[in-house]
Amino acid sequence: MIRVSVNGYGTIGKRVASAILAQPDMKLLGVAKTTPNYEAFTASKLGINLYVPESSIKEFEEVGLKIAGTVEDMVRNSDVVVDATPNGVGAQYKQLYQLSKRKAVFQGGEKSNVADVSFSALCNYSEALNKDYVRVVSCNTTALLRTICSLGKVSKVQKVRGTIVRRAADPKEVKKGPINSLVPDPASVPSHHAKDVNTVLKDLDIVTMAIIAPTTLMHMHLLNVTFSTKVSREDILEVFKNTPRIILIRSKTKVNSTAEILEVARDLGRPRNDILEVAVFEDSVYTSGNEAFVMYAVHQESIVVPENIDAIRAMTGFNDVDTSIKITNSTLGIRGGYII
Amino acid sequence: MIRVSVNGYGTIGKRVASAILAQPDMKLLGVAKTTPNYEAFTASKLGINLYVPESSIKEFEEVGLKIAGTVEDMVRNSDVVVDATPNGVGAQYKQLYQLSKRKAVFQGGEKSNVADVSFSALCNYSEALNKDYVRVVSCNTTALLRTICSLGKVSKVQKVRGTIVRRAADPKEVKKGPINSLVPDPASVPSHHAKDVNTVLKDLDIVTMAIIAPTTLMHMHLLNVTFSTKVSREDILEVFKNTPRIILIRSKTKVNSTAEILEVARDLGRPRNDILEVAVFEDSVYTSGNEAFVMYAVHQESIVVPENIDAIRAMTGFNDVDTSIKITNSTLGIRGGYII
């Protein structure tokens, strides 16, 4: 059993913790939290060990939250720490992981040089084998990489031009905006997403533009992909249909928006109504000569969770990528094909 | 003096009416309205003649609104009618314009076959000369055409690939949504905007994808344009700077969103805080070989107004495009260069 702990129990951390609990080859040692907010209370209610910084012990005890030890204790007792602290904080914690000689998975909010390798399970699992520090790329980059690496099975991908329409805030973030504006993010081109894709697919010609829209549910990507040969809509749909972690939304089900995708997730009983797959609008797949177009939705809160799990396996020497992906998918209910 | 009337006094109609009042060569006969809502009261307050369908006379009189006659009276006394009725209703009114032997300008919500020509002042003014029926293309298509025809001065435009992020509703539309979702519009590719551009630029290779975002202020376009030769950022900015009806937003003014563009319009004292120009984020202009990228905002409520005015001139035989555009621009306060 791989002993895993999660440093940070926010949007990503709590989902990775749930996912670890579902793995047959992993044990969740506990999670680290700095403030005793509702997520700490929920973790406690779920029976998850809480570790806190030395300086926070009093604050947690005052509100009646039982703690299992300090963050240092947690790291020391882990084989792998999943760092899910806020952007940039992971790099500060790296020293602790190094001093304790513990492996760590970082998130996409950290700079790529925090780790030995940036990671996408469908693209470069083997590069993470036995590495000490691996960075799972961000939600948008994870979706781009899953899609591009899958499209690579149709024909060689020569060029990607993409628009990313980002959700403004997560549902729980009550202080973030905008609530009525479109915000280029950034106004300069290319957006960082293209560069981040290049941390994994180093030679890909990719340019992305990004804006923020006032919604909390999901991102959307609108891609224009140029291949080295003529491609057909049928071939692309066939690959998408046969790639778990990509699901298809068909128009006859009358799911026409991100809100309706998540409503389906709620009705299907998915934990936290998460959509861990890239959700492709089947109708949007369009080809013209060497070019293809596709529109898909990305559940920013959860899409990186399976990649975190696979990264842990790769770092601890599990060298069968297909089996790792298969275990992760089946334990987390991840699908391929049509969602309904 | 060209006697002009406006059929429909909603978002577009009321703005076209204001614009006609500002033209030295046009006289506003009046506007037609079917329901006595706040816009009818406002028109009355502004001293604009109200014409109504026979069947609505009583309703208007009951709320104390004075009417100047019927819609038929209005059409009969006009040289040109600007039809700003809701999508599809203009085609029904065409019979009245034909029977009365009156010229009519239609809006982009009508099918292109409603008119002899689809119109964009910067692209094909001369095609509308002396025509009886001209269709000013929609807000999104107007912005696309202004931008593409301007970019054509840099080098031949070979290919346009664009994403359109549409505002969900106008500020006054209290019953429309979504308020928290991204909605592919449509999920199929290409969106109708590409086809609509082709009603004016018949041979252009253009594919557009569109989604709706929950905002009321402006649309945004994110374009990828391929030219027949290598292009430079400087050349593109130079053309944009020298093209009235396109304004540039520079980052040092810290205008980073559609909300802030409209705040500038309010502070500059623009009527209705309208932005009649395509508002290009200067930072977004990026080139790579034969390709250019650009992001701009489109004020859906007002961008087609100057094109309506120029269309009236072209249809009534004014054959000097540059002078028409110059008069329209100076009377409506339309600018080029940096907005601030």
XYZ file of C-alpha atoms in Angstrom, chain A residues 20-303:
284
model
C -7.205 7.987 -2.758
C -9.718 6.410 -0.364
C -11.149 4.550 -3.374
C -7.807 3.073 -4.558
C -7.001 -0.564 -3.754
C -3.252 0.120 -3.651
C -3.237 3.362 -1.633
C -3.901 4.399 1.936
C -4.903 7.934 2.875
C -2.796 8.924 5.866
C -4.618 12.206 6.298
C -4.903 15.733 5.033
C -3.308 19.004 6.074
C -5.349 22.142 6.608
C -4.318 25.582 7.810
C -7.705 27.113 8.669
C -10.538 25.400 10.541
C -13.249 26.226 7.990
C -16.209 24.093 6.872
C -13.946 21.870 4.814
C -11.970 20.964 7.949
C -15.217 20.188 9.791
C -16.402 18.051 6.864
C -13.106 16.127 6.725
C -13.407 15.483 10.442
C -17.000 14.297 10.039
C -15.811 11.908 7.291
C -13.236 10.443 9.679
C -10.200 11.790 7.821
C -7.115 12.570 9.946
C -6.400 16.291 10.130
C -2.824 17.560 10.273
C -2.129 21.248 10.856
C 0.836 23.620 11.027
C 2.277 24.005 14.555
C 0.951 27.566 14.646
C -2.636 26.496 13.914
C -2.998 23.814 16.603
C -4.619 26.179 19.120
C -7.099 27.551 16.592
C -8.243 24.049 15.622
C -8.524 22.906 19.239
C -10.560 26.005 20.153
C -13.294 25.103 17.662
C -13.234 21.484 18.845
C -11.493 19.912 15.837
C -9.321 16.932 16.808
C -5.943 16.900 15.105
C -3.697 13.929 14.355
C -0.413 15.853 14.313
C 1.557 18.518 12.489
C 2.104 18.844 8.749
C 5.701 17.745 9.356
C 4.441 14.555 11.056
C 2.173 13.885 8.122
C 4.908 14.342 5.505
C 7.350 12.191 7.460
C 4.883 9.280 7.569
C 3.959 9.426 3.866
C 5.433 7.760 0.816
C 3.946 10.455 -1.415
C 2.492 13.837 -0.552
C -0.043 15.356 -2.940
C 0.455 19.091 -2.635
C -2.879 20.819 -3.232
C -1.996 24.084 -1.537
C -2.852 27.400 -3.258
C -0.883 28.537 -6.353
C 2.736 29.194 -5.509
C 2.524 27.811 -1.956
C 3.505 24.346 -3.158
C 6.932 25.649 -4.191
C 7.443 26.916 -0.628
C 6.539 23.497 0.798
C 8.944 21.730 -1.540
C 11.779 22.298 0.916
C 9.902 20.334 3.575
C 9.309 17.457 1.160
C 12.994 17.473 0.216
C 14.240 17.619 3.809
C 11.908 14.727 4.694
C 13.030 12.873 1.545
C 9.441 12.376 0.453
C 8.039 12.315 -3.065
C 5.498 14.986 -3.949
C 2.867 15.623 -6.601
C 2.351 19.329 -7.344
C -0.582 20.994 -9.072
C -0.653 23.108 -12.241
C -0.735 26.368 -10.284
C 2.966 25.861 -9.558
C 5.627 26.799 -12.080
C 6.761 23.841 -14.150
C 10.287 23.963 -12.720
C 8.947 22.933 -9.294
C 9.008 19.333 -10.561
C 11.093 16.959 -12.644
C 8.247 16.482 -15.100
C 4.850 17.948 -16.014
C 2.304 15.179 -16.333
C -0.706 14.050 -18.330
C -1.562 10.365 -17.998
C -2.722 9.933 -21.611
C 0.391 11.690 -22.979
C 3.516 10.970 -20.927
C 2.882 8.567 -18.023
C 6.236 6.841 -18.502
C 8.198 10.077 -18.054
C 6.987 10.232 -14.462
C 8.193 6.713 -13.587
C 10.112 6.744 -10.282
C 10.410 10.526 -10.304
C 10.454 12.339 -6.949
C 8.580 15.449 -8.035
C 5.805 15.465 -10.607
C 3.508 18.343 -11.542
C 0.004 17.544 -12.736
C -0.822 20.321 -15.196
C -3.817 22.613 -14.607
C -7.433 21.782 -15.408
C -7.378 23.573 -18.766
C -4.036 22.066 -19.765
C -5.148 18.607 -18.653
C -8.192 18.877 -20.924
C -6.121 20.194 -23.837
C -3.572 17.401 -23.479
C -6.146 14.617 -23.177
C -7.864 15.910 -26.298
C -4.727 16.537 -28.346
C -3.069 13.223 -27.437
C -6.278 11.401 -28.350
C -6.561 13.274 -31.645
C -2.990 12.178 -32.360
C -4.397 8.664 -32.909
C -6.371 9.961 -35.902
C -3.426 11.595 -37.653
C -0.336 13.584 -36.688
C -1.403 16.852 -35.055
C 0.481 19.689 -36.738
C -1.068 22.764 -35.239
C -3.569 23.693 -32.534
C -5.335 27.055 -32.306
C -7.629 27.270 -29.334
C -9.926 29.569 -27.421
C -10.434 28.976 -23.721
C -13.514 30.473 -22.085
C -12.741 30.208 -18.375
C -15.249 30.068 -15.555
C -14.847 33.138 -13.341
C -14.876 31.354 -9.975
C -15.626 27.992 -8.424
C -19.115 27.630 -6.926
C -17.788 28.089 -3.372
C -15.772 31.233 -4.139
C -18.149 33.970 -3.048
C -15.702 36.858 -3.274
C -14.494 36.446 -6.847
C -15.880 38.036 -10.001
C -16.714 39.170 -12.553
C -20.472 38.807 -12.345
C -21.217 40.710 -15.576
C -18.240 41.153 -17.829
C -15.967 39.321 -20.225
C -12.319 39.615 -19.217
C -9.460 38.719 -21.565
C -7.171 36.586 -19.415
C -4.730 37.832 -20.336
C -5.374 40.342 -23.131
C -2.030 39.270 -24.588
C -1.639 36.302 -26.924
C -0.732 33.474 -26.538
C -2.213 32.689 -23.129
C -0.066 30.590 -20.777
C -2.052 27.460 -21.597
C -0.172 26.959 -24.876
C 3.155 27.210 -23.049
C 1.912 24.781 -20.429
C 0.889 22.253 -23.097
C 4.471 22.580 -24.391
C 5.833 21.415 -21.023
C 4.446 17.997 -22.011
C 4.229 18.095 -25.820
C 7.446 19.997 -26.350
C 7.364 20.469 -30.123
C 3.658 21.144 -30.704
C 2.764 24.339 -32.593
C 0.000 25.648 -30.354
C -1.451 29.129 -29.750
C -4.222 29.738 -27.224
C -6.321 32.785 -26.353
C -8.307 32.956 -23.120
C -11.085 35.003 -21.611
C -13.016 34.787 -18.362
C -16.822 34.606 -18.417
C -19.173 35.110 -15.457
C -20.040 31.500 -14.681
C -18.969 29.054 -11.972
C -19.715 25.678 -13.503
C -17.230 24.672 -16.188
C -14.722 26.029 -18.668
C -15.264 25.645 -22.390
C -12.615 25.111 -25.080
C -13.139 25.770 -28.791
C -10.324 24.140 -30.760
C -9.168 24.292 -34.340
C -6.707 21.476 -34.999
C -4.672 21.058 -38.187
C -3.430 17.555 -39.017
C -0.723 16.398 -41.391
C -3.349 14.568 -43.475
C -7.011 14.915 -44.383
C -9.221 13.762 -41.526
C -12.832 12.651 -41.254
C -15.434 13.479 -38.630
C -16.190 9.759 -38.261
C -12.572 8.892 -37.423
C -12.375 11.612 -34.810
C -15.652 10.596 -33.173
C -14.492 6.984 -33.179
C -11.332 7.901 -31.254
C -13.246 10.102 -28.823
C -15.799 7.320 -28.247
C -13.061 4.830 -27.465
C -11.048 7.026 -25.119
C -12.071 6.819 -21.471
C -11.708 10.237 -19.768
C -13.440 11.736 -22.791
C -17.238 11.561 -22.914
C -19.573 12.634 -25.665
C -22.671 14.777 -25.309
C -25.171 13.986 -28.036
C -27.705 16.541 -29.131
C -30.673 14.162 -29.102
C -30.424 14.085 -25.284
C -30.962 17.867 -25.363
C -27.943 18.637 -23.219
C -26.995 21.999 -24.687
C -24.932 23.738 -22.017
C -22.520 23.333 -19.134
C -25.396 23.681 -16.643
C -27.207 20.731 -18.208
C -24.037 18.587 -18.231
C -23.737 19.048 -14.465
C -27.467 18.407 -14.013
C -26.919 15.027 -15.678
C -24.005 14.381 -13.308
C -26.289 15.154 -10.359
C -29.019 12.881 -11.673
C -26.525 10.063 -12.318
C -25.465 10.263 -8.672
C -21.901 11.315 -9.363
C -20.017 12.302 -6.179
C -20.100 16.101 -5.769
C -21.698 16.121 -9.284
C -18.181 15.991 -10.701
C -17.406 15.376 -14.366
C -13.879 13.975 -14.417
C -13.992 13.498 -18.185
C -13.537 16.010 -21.002
C -17.146 16.554 -22.147
C -17.214 16.873 -25.938
C -20.292 18.233 -27.721
C -20.626 15.594 -30.443
C -22.294 18.019 -32.869
C -19.315 20.360 -32.700
C -16.897 17.905 -34.280
C -16.470 19.275 -37.775
C -13.771 18.625 -40.354
C -12.642 20.421 -43.472
C -9.626 19.020 -45.323
C -6.752 18.712 -42.832
C -8.614 20.707 -40.193
C -10.909 19.689 -37.366
C -12.983 21.766 -34.989
C -14.311 20.718 -31.600
C -16.042 22.296 -28.605
C -15.919 20.730 -25.162
C -16.565 21.534 -21.518
C -14.072 21.113 -18.677
C -15.083 20.641 -15.042
C -12.373 22.721 -13.438
C -12.935 21.394 -9.929
C -12.380 17.735 -10.693
C -10.758 17.017 -14.053
